[in-house]
């Protein structure tokens, strides 16, 4: 007889979901018993790490990924990371063990009283199957749902005594081998109308968002931008968890600022704003102003109906942005307009001791390999890193679009596991690193060769910047004296160095990227916000 567990493993196998992340407890052990050789379990020492690693792995592999947590407290600990996965549109199958069915009503220890409600606002679907026999179907349903646009996490709670129950012999064969796919092509009329609108525009501009981060997405965006001579902006860093356009392309202008007024001002002179694969817009902070230049109109293409509906202005087309841009290329004729001016190369950073974050970013750019991937969570240095690394391949950049710290360090490990051939550098503030610091143990224990570049400025610099923006004085808790991340890394088994000068940083980063083991380079940087 095949058990619920046997059938579940087969369903996961046939979907290629054989890498599982988690942190186990007694309620999960029946699922993990006699763990099959063709599966890989990656242990995170805290749930924010397990979910964050799964997030990075799912994004970088393109596959829905399972992460298994320990009943209510495990889900509770992981919620910040589930929030991030939702913002990143990451297809995660989040599962948690539950007390045995016969003990749930008496609320025995570890019963999750309302398992379905707990992660509810953060997931596309939250479920506890009514019968043990429904577990495989519920997991398959969750995995399909997670992978359909807009992608995102789902949650299934599984009572611990379900795994050994005999699977339903009638229903099971029908559940195996199903494919469920979806990428919406816009209606031909919509494409024609949008093509005509673009042709009528005198100065159109393209804003590229994370949903375009694939070779077909980049190819379509580049072809359309070149054909219409459009300058291209990246959607603001706050929501641009991935890259929608090559940053070394002459049409690329940089990142839009995230606040309403400055964003609108940056688009001055354009009469049509075409947004592809982004919300309109991931605004922050609240600096009011006209959201669009006078007389300009906007069209957004997104596969997310909610993103389309909640946009504060403009029209929206709900369809796959890459397919839509590719269809538009065939619809418009080559523009005779002048090519947009190229953005200037950043100025060499000024010398100082400690070095500025811009100098650290410039040093990283000097050694950054052509096929490198950067995972970024260094809030006050975000713009410096984005403006100095001109990434030229899809799938080269990951950033927690939700803004919940703890994504970066954990996700970098998942990205590296999914992309073992490409060097991964995690640029992280010493404050941000603490939210997922236990991930260093996983990197060491599983030999995941991420280079962690820790920017140590001894404060929560971005919060000091926000304080001045919000006219807040005297706020406590914004300094981080004597936080020695290199020493902590050594405790987790990761080789670590502290450096001070650009030459030392250059050498240390070069070595770290070249080694096949995880390593951490901590560099002292000047406090304060870096803008480029
Ligand atoms: C889970 C979570 N808690 C708190 C915050 C608020 N927060 C945003 S940035 C930041 C400071 C990050 O410090 P660090 O990584 O050292 O970067 P710096 O600002 O110095 O560049 C904090 C605490 C958050 N975004 N997420």
XYZ file of C-alpha atoms and ligand atoms in Angstrom:
558
model
C 0.000 0.000 0.000
C 1.172 3.531 -0.756
C 0.992 5.926 2.182
C 0.123 9.621 2.102
C 3.827 10.230 2.561
C 4.868 7.996 -0.390
C 2.431 9.728 -2.695
C 3.454 13.181 -1.490
C 7.125 12.442 -2.156
C 6.221 11.252 -5.663
C 4.234 14.400 -6.323
C 7.142 16.552 -5.177
C 9.561 14.472 -7.254
C 7.629 14.864 -10.452
C 7.571 18.645 -9.960
C 11.332 18.726 -9.362
C 10.752 19.903 -5.778
C 13.438 17.727 -4.217
C 15.289 20.474 -2.343
C 13.416 21.246 0.849
C 14.273 23.880 3.441
C 13.170 23.766 7.043
C 13.620 23.698 10.754
C 12.086 20.573 12.239
C 10.265 19.654 15.426
C 8.513 16.553 16.713
C 5.426 17.306 14.603
C 7.480 17.227 11.387
C 9.546 14.102 12.105
C 7.026 11.611 10.649
C 7.346 13.387 7.298
C 11.147 13.373 7.482
C 11.536 9.736 8.559
C 13.758 7.648 6.239
C 14.384 10.755 4.165
C 14.899 9.584 0.576
C 18.331 9.845 -1.014
C 17.133 11.790 -4.022
C 15.875 14.609 -1.771
C 17.974 17.286 -0.106
C 16.996 18.842 3.239
C 18.641 22.176 4.003
C 18.492 23.073 7.676
C 18.091 26.668 8.796
C 18.691 27.358 12.471
C 15.856 29.861 12.576
C 12.686 29.972 10.501
C 13.487 33.382 8.994
C 16.583 31.710 7.568
C 14.739 28.604 6.326
C 12.068 30.665 4.549
C 14.591 33.240 3.275
C 16.834 30.514 1.818
C 13.792 28.895 0.188
C 12.852 32.311 -1.238
C 16.272 32.788 -2.822
C 16.308 29.217 -4.098
C 12.820 29.478 -5.625
C 13.592 32.775 -7.336
C 16.959 31.714 -8.689
C 15.805 28.254 -9.804
C 12.399 29.417 -11.085
C 10.829 26.477 -9.247
C 8.202 26.378 -6.546
C 10.075 25.433 -3.392
C 8.932 23.700 -0.229
C 9.824 24.932 3.221
C 8.720 23.017 6.308
C 8.211 24.774 9.657
C 7.364 23.641 13.154
C 3.660 24.189 13.926
C 2.589 27.573 15.389
C 5.892 28.921 16.775
C 7.778 27.949 13.623
C 5.251 29.713 11.416
C 5.303 32.677 13.766
C 9.075 32.972 13.537
C 8.925 32.692 9.751
C 6.203 35.271 9.149
C 8.530 38.207 8.383
C 10.173 36.090 5.702
C 6.802 34.931 4.346
C 5.846 38.608 4.111
C 8.992 39.184 2.043
C 8.203 36.204 -0.200
C 4.788 37.663 -0.893
C 6.322 41.018 -1.883
C 8.926 39.233 -4.009
C 6.199 37.123 -5.671
C 8.166 34.030 -4.807
C 6.468 30.657 -5.364
C 6.814 28.946 -1.976
C 4.954 25.947 -0.614
C 5.155 26.683 3.103
C 4.127 23.700 5.216
C 3.957 23.183 8.956
C 3.369 20.167 11.124
C 0.329 20.076 13.353
C -0.632 18.050 16.425
C -2.200 14.597 15.735
C -5.843 14.925 14.637
C -7.124 13.009 17.668
C -5.452 15.506 20.038
C -6.271 18.770 18.269
C -9.692 19.226 19.875
C -8.328 18.828 23.408
C -5.632 21.271 22.327
C -2.716 19.090 23.325
C 0.701 20.691 23.472
C 1.871 22.100 20.098
C -1.616 22.251 18.625
C -1.821 25.173 16.255
C -5.280 26.392 17.269
C -6.010 28.217 14.078
C -3.331 27.100 11.685
C -5.109 28.397 8.587
C -5.694 31.901 9.936
C -2.174 32.384 11.226
C -0.302 33.258 7.995
C -3.488 34.207 6.171
C -2.849 37.758 4.906
C 0.635 36.838 3.733
C -0.209 33.900 1.465
C -2.291 33.230 -1.629
C -3.987 30.252 -0.016
C -3.972 28.811 3.494
C -5.305 25.360 4.203
C -5.512 22.389 6.539
C -6.843 19.318 4.679
C -10.032 17.842 6.180
C -8.766 14.232 5.869
C -5.315 12.659 5.858
C -6.048 11.298 2.371
C -6.377 14.876 1.093
C -2.829 15.884 2.056
C -1.144 15.016 -1.283
C -3.828 16.812 -3.282
C -3.700 19.841 -0.980
C 0.083 20.065 -1.407
C -0.178 19.672 -5.181
C -2.909 22.310 -5.299
C -0.760 24.645 -3.220
C 2.290 24.112 -5.426
C 0.282 24.804 -8.604
C -1.276 27.899 -7.119
C 2.063 29.257 -5.889
C 3.522 28.992 -9.382
C 0.691 30.751 -11.223
C 0.937 34.518 -11.738
C 1.052 36.482 -9.601
C 3.327 33.969 -7.944
C 3.574 33.847 -4.206
C 3.656 31.743 -1.056
C 0.882 29.342 -0.038
C 0.498 27.527 3.279
C -0.614 23.982 4.183
C -0.850 22.676 7.766
C -0.428 18.900 8.088
C -1.383 16.904 11.206
C 1.534 14.683 12.158
C -0.354 11.373 12.076
C -1.486 11.868 8.455
C 1.717 10.669 6.839
C 1.309 6.964 7.572
C -2.322 6.738 6.449
C -3.036 4.781 3.261
C -3.373 7.112 0.256
C -6.653 7.152 -1.644
C -6.102 4.487 -4.348
C -8.791 5.894 -6.647
C -7.983 9.618 -6.527
C -4.190 9.369 -6.388
C -3.484 8.239 -9.975
C -5.445 11.240 -11.282
C -3.443 13.652 -9.153
C -0.117 12.481 -10.517
C 1.369 13.939 -13.687
C -0.829 17.024 -13.879
C 0.656 20.170 -15.340
C -0.874 23.553 -14.576
C 0.650 26.516 -16.348
C -0.287 30.074 -17.113
C 1.131 33.118 -18.872
C -1.516 35.423 -20.284
C -1.046 36.782 -23.808
C -2.982 40.056 -24.242
C -5.912 40.179 -26.664
C -4.839 41.282 -30.176
C -7.008 44.420 -29.935
C -5.271 45.491 -26.737
C -1.879 45.131 -28.368
C -2.973 47.071 -31.445
C -4.375 49.912 -29.329
C -1.310 50.090 -27.138
C 0.954 49.997 -30.214
C -0.985 52.927 -31.696
C -0.752 54.824 -28.428
C 3.003 54.326 -28.324
C 3.323 55.414 -31.953
C 1.366 58.610 -31.205
C 3.526 59.462 -28.194
C 6.284 61.961 -28.880
C 8.511 61.116 -25.907
C 7.610 57.718 -24.460
C 9.625 56.223 -21.615
C 9.822 52.650 -20.332
C 9.926 51.737 -16.633
C 11.136 48.148 -16.242
C 10.210 46.087 -13.199
C 11.163 42.797 -11.559
C 8.689 40.690 -13.498
C 10.794 41.164 -16.637
C 13.844 39.458 -15.118
C 14.379 36.651 -17.629
C 16.168 36.411 -20.968
C 12.890 36.700 -22.946
C 11.832 39.636 -20.746
C 15.109 41.507 -21.284
C 15.162 40.728 -25.020
C 11.647 42.081 -25.495
C 12.302 45.195 -23.376
C 15.569 45.944 -25.198
C 13.974 45.415 -28.632
C 11.040 47.714 -27.839
C 13.216 50.398 -26.217
C 15.559 50.408 -29.218
C 12.748 50.461 -31.754
C 10.992 53.389 -30.076
C 14.213 55.103 -28.900
C 12.845 55.022 -25.371
C 14.984 55.780 -22.360
C 14.522 53.108 -19.718
C 14.335 53.502 -15.942
C 14.338 50.759 -13.360
C 11.376 50.783 -11.026
C 12.335 52.229 -7.608
C 14.701 50.146 -5.488
C 11.954 49.686 -2.874
C 10.005 47.351 -5.156
C 12.627 46.299 -7.636
C 13.623 42.987 -6.139
C 14.948 41.898 -9.542
C 16.288 43.648 -12.659
C 14.000 44.234 -15.619
C 16.603 45.639 -18.008
C 20.384 45.365 -18.606
C 22.084 48.109 -16.616
C 24.936 48.429 -19.122
C 22.591 49.174 -22.055
C 22.969 52.733 -23.436
C 19.220 53.392 -23.032
C 19.321 52.597 -19.297
C 19.038 55.731 -17.167
C 19.217 54.332 -13.619
C 16.740 53.901 -10.806
C 13.630 55.983 -10.330
C 13.471 57.579 -6.890
C 10.799 55.940 -4.750
C 8.910 58.965 -3.344
C 5.846 60.274 -5.218
C 6.994 63.804 -5.995
C 10.625 63.067 -6.967
C 9.498 60.115 -9.111
C 7.045 62.314 -11.001
C 9.734 64.983 -11.474
C 12.232 62.442 -12.825
C 9.818 61.561 -15.617
C 9.487 65.233 -16.685
C 9.370 65.745 -20.431
C 7.695 62.424 -21.230
C 4.160 62.187 -22.530
C 3.652 58.424 -22.137
C 5.034 56.251 -19.328
C 4.984 52.535 -20.141
C 5.483 50.476 -16.975
C 6.240 46.799 -17.490
C 6.359 44.193 -14.729
C 6.127 46.534 -11.738
C 3.509 48.004 -9.476
C 2.710 51.705 -9.996
C 4.815 52.389 -7.977
C 6.483 50.924 -4.873
C 6.397 54.389 -3.283
C 8.377 55.299 -0.150
C 8.830 57.569 1.770
C 6.015 60.095 1.729
C 7.322 63.073 -0.226
C 4.208 64.364 -1.950
C 4.024 65.967 -5.379
C 2.418 65.398 -8.767
C 2.811 61.669 -9.526
C 3.197 62.301 -13.259
C 4.467 65.223 -15.302
C 1.772 67.541 -16.652
C 0.009 66.097 -19.674
C 1.634 62.651 -19.377
C -0.354 59.437 -19.355
C 0.640 55.994 -18.117
C 0.017 52.382 -19.094
C 1.093 49.508 -16.859
C 1.511 45.905 -17.956
C 1.457 43.390 -15.126
C 0.359 39.823 -14.640
C -0.967 40.774 -11.200
C -4.642 41.867 -11.265
C -4.293 43.447 -7.834
C -1.327 45.537 -8.940
C -3.357 46.646 -11.969
C -6.429 47.515 -9.932
C -4.688 49.407 -7.136
C -2.545 51.642 -9.337
C -3.365 55.239 -8.406
C -3.325 56.425 -12.025
C -3.121 55.375 -15.631
C -4.436 52.379 -17.519
C -3.363 48.801 -16.935
C -3.228 45.645 -18.989
C -3.250 42.356 -17.086
C -0.971 40.053 -19.061
C 2.512 38.603 -19.029
C 4.815 41.649 -19.454
C 7.487 39.815 -21.480
C 4.958 38.358 -23.928
C 3.242 41.730 -24.167
C 6.426 43.684 -24.898
C 7.444 41.054 -27.480
C 4.056 41.425 -29.172
C 4.394 45.232 -29.132
C 7.747 45.008 -30.923
C 5.943 43.503 -33.893
C 3.269 46.176 -33.746
C 5.325 49.385 -33.852
C 7.592 50.782 -36.544
C 11.086 52.077 -35.908
C 11.070 55.603 -34.514
C 13.120 58.325 -36.184
C 13.707 60.096 -32.859
C 17.168 60.607 -31.445
C 18.538 57.957 -29.140
C 18.294 58.906 -25.477
C 21.508 60.272 -23.947
C 23.605 57.736 -22.076
C 23.832 58.170 -18.335
C 27.283 59.255 -17.216
C 29.619 56.841 -15.460
C 29.695 57.471 -11.699
C 32.424 59.770 -10.417
C 35.351 58.032 -8.704
C 34.543 58.099 -4.985
C 36.396 60.552 -2.774
C 39.124 59.195 -0.503
C 38.302 59.007 3.190
C 39.017 56.873 6.228
C 36.883 54.940 6.847
C 35.985 54.679 3.170
C 32.570 55.780 1.957
C 29.985 53.123 1.012
C 30.450 54.380 -2.570
C 34.146 53.485 -2.377
C 33.249 50.023 -1.083
C 30.722 49.595 -3.909
C 33.281 50.810 -6.467
C 35.796 48.275 -5.141
C 33.214 45.522 -5.414
C 32.511 46.630 -8.998
C 36.258 46.352 -9.771
C 36.377 42.675 -8.821
C 32.804 41.652 -9.615
C 32.785 38.735 -12.074
C 30.874 38.991 -15.351
C 28.604 36.121 -14.292
C 28.314 37.273 -10.657
C 25.053 37.561 -8.764
C 24.518 40.142 -6.049
C 22.039 39.814 -3.209
C 21.674 43.206 -1.554
C 20.518 44.260 1.904
C 22.587 47.230 2.969
C 19.923 49.935 3.226
C 21.971 53.152 3.218
C 24.252 51.779 0.459
C 21.549 50.460 -1.873
C 21.930 53.254 -4.422
C 25.735 53.148 -4.308
C 25.730 49.424 -5.111
C 23.025 49.722 -7.780
C 24.703 52.633 -9.529
C 28.183 51.146 -9.567
C 27.542 47.495 -10.469
C 26.203 47.639 -13.998
C 24.721 44.182 -14.203
C 24.384 42.787 -17.671
C 22.787 39.356 -17.284
C 19.292 38.396 -16.174
C 19.026 36.761 -12.768
C 21.964 38.755 -11.377
C 20.260 40.753 -8.633
C 18.014 39.900 -5.691
C 16.647 42.363 -3.152
C 13.893 41.945 -0.577
C 11.044 43.914 -2.090
C 9.049 43.684 1.143
C 11.646 45.615 3.119
C 11.692 43.095 5.987
C 15.311 42.650 7.025
C 16.651 39.091 7.122
C 16.019 38.407 3.442
C 19.500 39.164 2.151
C 21.804 36.884 4.098
C 19.403 33.932 3.920
C 18.337 34.393 0.303
C 21.962 34.567 -0.847
C 22.465 30.995 0.376
C 19.369 29.794 -1.476
C 20.410 31.631 -4.639
C 23.859 30.031 -4.495
C 22.362 26.555 -3.993
C 20.177 27.117 -7.063
C 23.003 28.610 -9.165
C 26.125 26.686 -8.127
C 28.051 27.777 -11.250
C 27.681 31.518 -10.627
C 29.538 33.382 -7.877
C 27.128 34.965 -5.384
C 28.067 38.049 -3.359
C 25.774 39.090 -0.525
C 26.237 42.779 0.310
C 24.740 43.306 3.736
C 24.742 45.970 6.438
C 26.014 44.815 9.808
C 22.580 45.611 11.272
C 20.658 43.729 8.570
C 22.943 40.721 8.899
C 21.674 40.106 12.452
C 18.132 39.257 11.335
C 19.311 36.047 9.649
C 22.783 35.642 11.115
C 22.222 31.930 11.798
C 22.307 31.450 8.019
C 26.098 31.592 8.275
C 25.981 28.189 9.939
C 24.036 26.723 6.984
C 26.523 28.247 4.542
C 29.381 26.600 6.451
C 27.688 23.257 7.140
C 26.507 22.776 3.538
C 29.606 24.353 2.015
C 27.732 27.043 0.123
C 30.409 29.355 -1.302
C 28.691 32.726 -0.881
C 30.891 35.781 -0.338
C 29.341 37.922 2.399
C 30.443 41.550 2.206
C 29.437 43.234 5.462
C 29.369 47.037 5.422
C 30.066 48.055 8.991
C 29.097 51.648 9.751
C 28.310 51.100 13.440
C 24.772 52.460 13.150
C 21.358 52.085 11.563
C 22.353 54.727 9.008
C 19.180 54.633 6.966
C 17.082 55.227 10.082
C 19.163 58.294 10.961
C 18.519 59.538 7.426
C 14.788 58.890 7.838
C 14.875 60.644 11.202
C 16.176 63.806 9.579
C 13.595 63.507 6.779
C 10.810 63.125 9.337
C 12.270 65.888 11.583
C 12.679 63.369 14.391
C 15.349 64.191 16.933
C 16.522 62.241 19.957
C 15.360 58.785 18.811
C 17.113 56.012 20.782
C 18.415 52.733 19.428
C 20.056 53.895 16.218
C 23.692 53.119 17.077
C 25.439 49.745 16.833
C 28.774 50.127 18.559
C 31.178 47.179 18.682
C 29.121 44.748 16.639
C 31.845 42.423 15.391
C 30.283 40.359 12.593
C 33.604 38.786 11.621
C 33.938 37.289 15.112
C 30.353 36.023 15.008
C 30.973 34.454 11.593
C 33.956 32.555 12.937
C 31.685 31.075 15.614
C 29.369 29.761 12.928
C 32.302 28.259 11.006
C 32.652 30.832 8.229
C 36.145 32.165 7.485
C 36.074 35.912 8.044
C 38.354 38.945 7.646
C 38.064 42.571 8.671
C 39.587 45.134 6.321
C 39.927 48.892 6.265
C 41.582 50.168 3.069
C 40.449 49.864 -0.534
C 43.503 47.778 -1.397
C 42.751 45.371 1.434
C 39.105 45.193 0.395
C 40.045 44.585 -3.228
C 42.339 41.711 -2.289
C 39.994 40.205 0.288
C 36.999 40.266 -2.047
C 39.022 38.807 -4.912
C 40.134 35.922 -2.678
C 36.688 35.357 -1.208
C 34.967 35.239 -4.593
C 37.602 32.830 -5.909
C 37.424 30.343 -3.027
C 34.981 27.477 -3.080
C 33.990 27.932 0.547
C 31.791 30.556 2.152
C 33.679 33.565 3.400
C 32.924 36.881 4.981
C 34.663 40.199 4.488
C 33.792 42.942 6.928
C 34.753 46.454 5.909
C 34.485 49.572 8.011
C 32.593 52.263 6.092
C 31.711 55.842 6.938
C 28.250 56.306 8.430
C 25.539 58.101 6.482
C 23.476 57.648 3.360
C 25.319 57.053 0.065
C 23.538 58.256 -3.036
C 25.730 56.988 -5.796
C 12.383 43.017 10.260
C 12.740 44.471 10.227
N 12.953 45.134 11.387
C 13.304 46.436 11.360
C 13.405 47.107 10.168
C 13.723 48.593 10.162
N 15.003 48.898 9.560
C 15.136 49.273 8.283
S 16.674 49.603 7.833
C 17.259 49.244 9.370
C 18.719 49.402 9.683
C 19.607 48.477 8.924
O 20.909 48.638 9.403
P 22.180 48.230 8.580
O 21.985 46.920 7.938
O 23.361 48.362 9.447
O 22.216 49.253 7.384
P 22.448 50.830 7.304
O 21.117 51.476 7.523
O 23.421 51.204 8.359
O 22.926 51.017 5.932
C 16.225 48.859 10.218
C 16.405 48.444 11.616
C 13.131 46.373 8.999
N 13.183 46.939 7.783
N 12.835 45.064 9.046
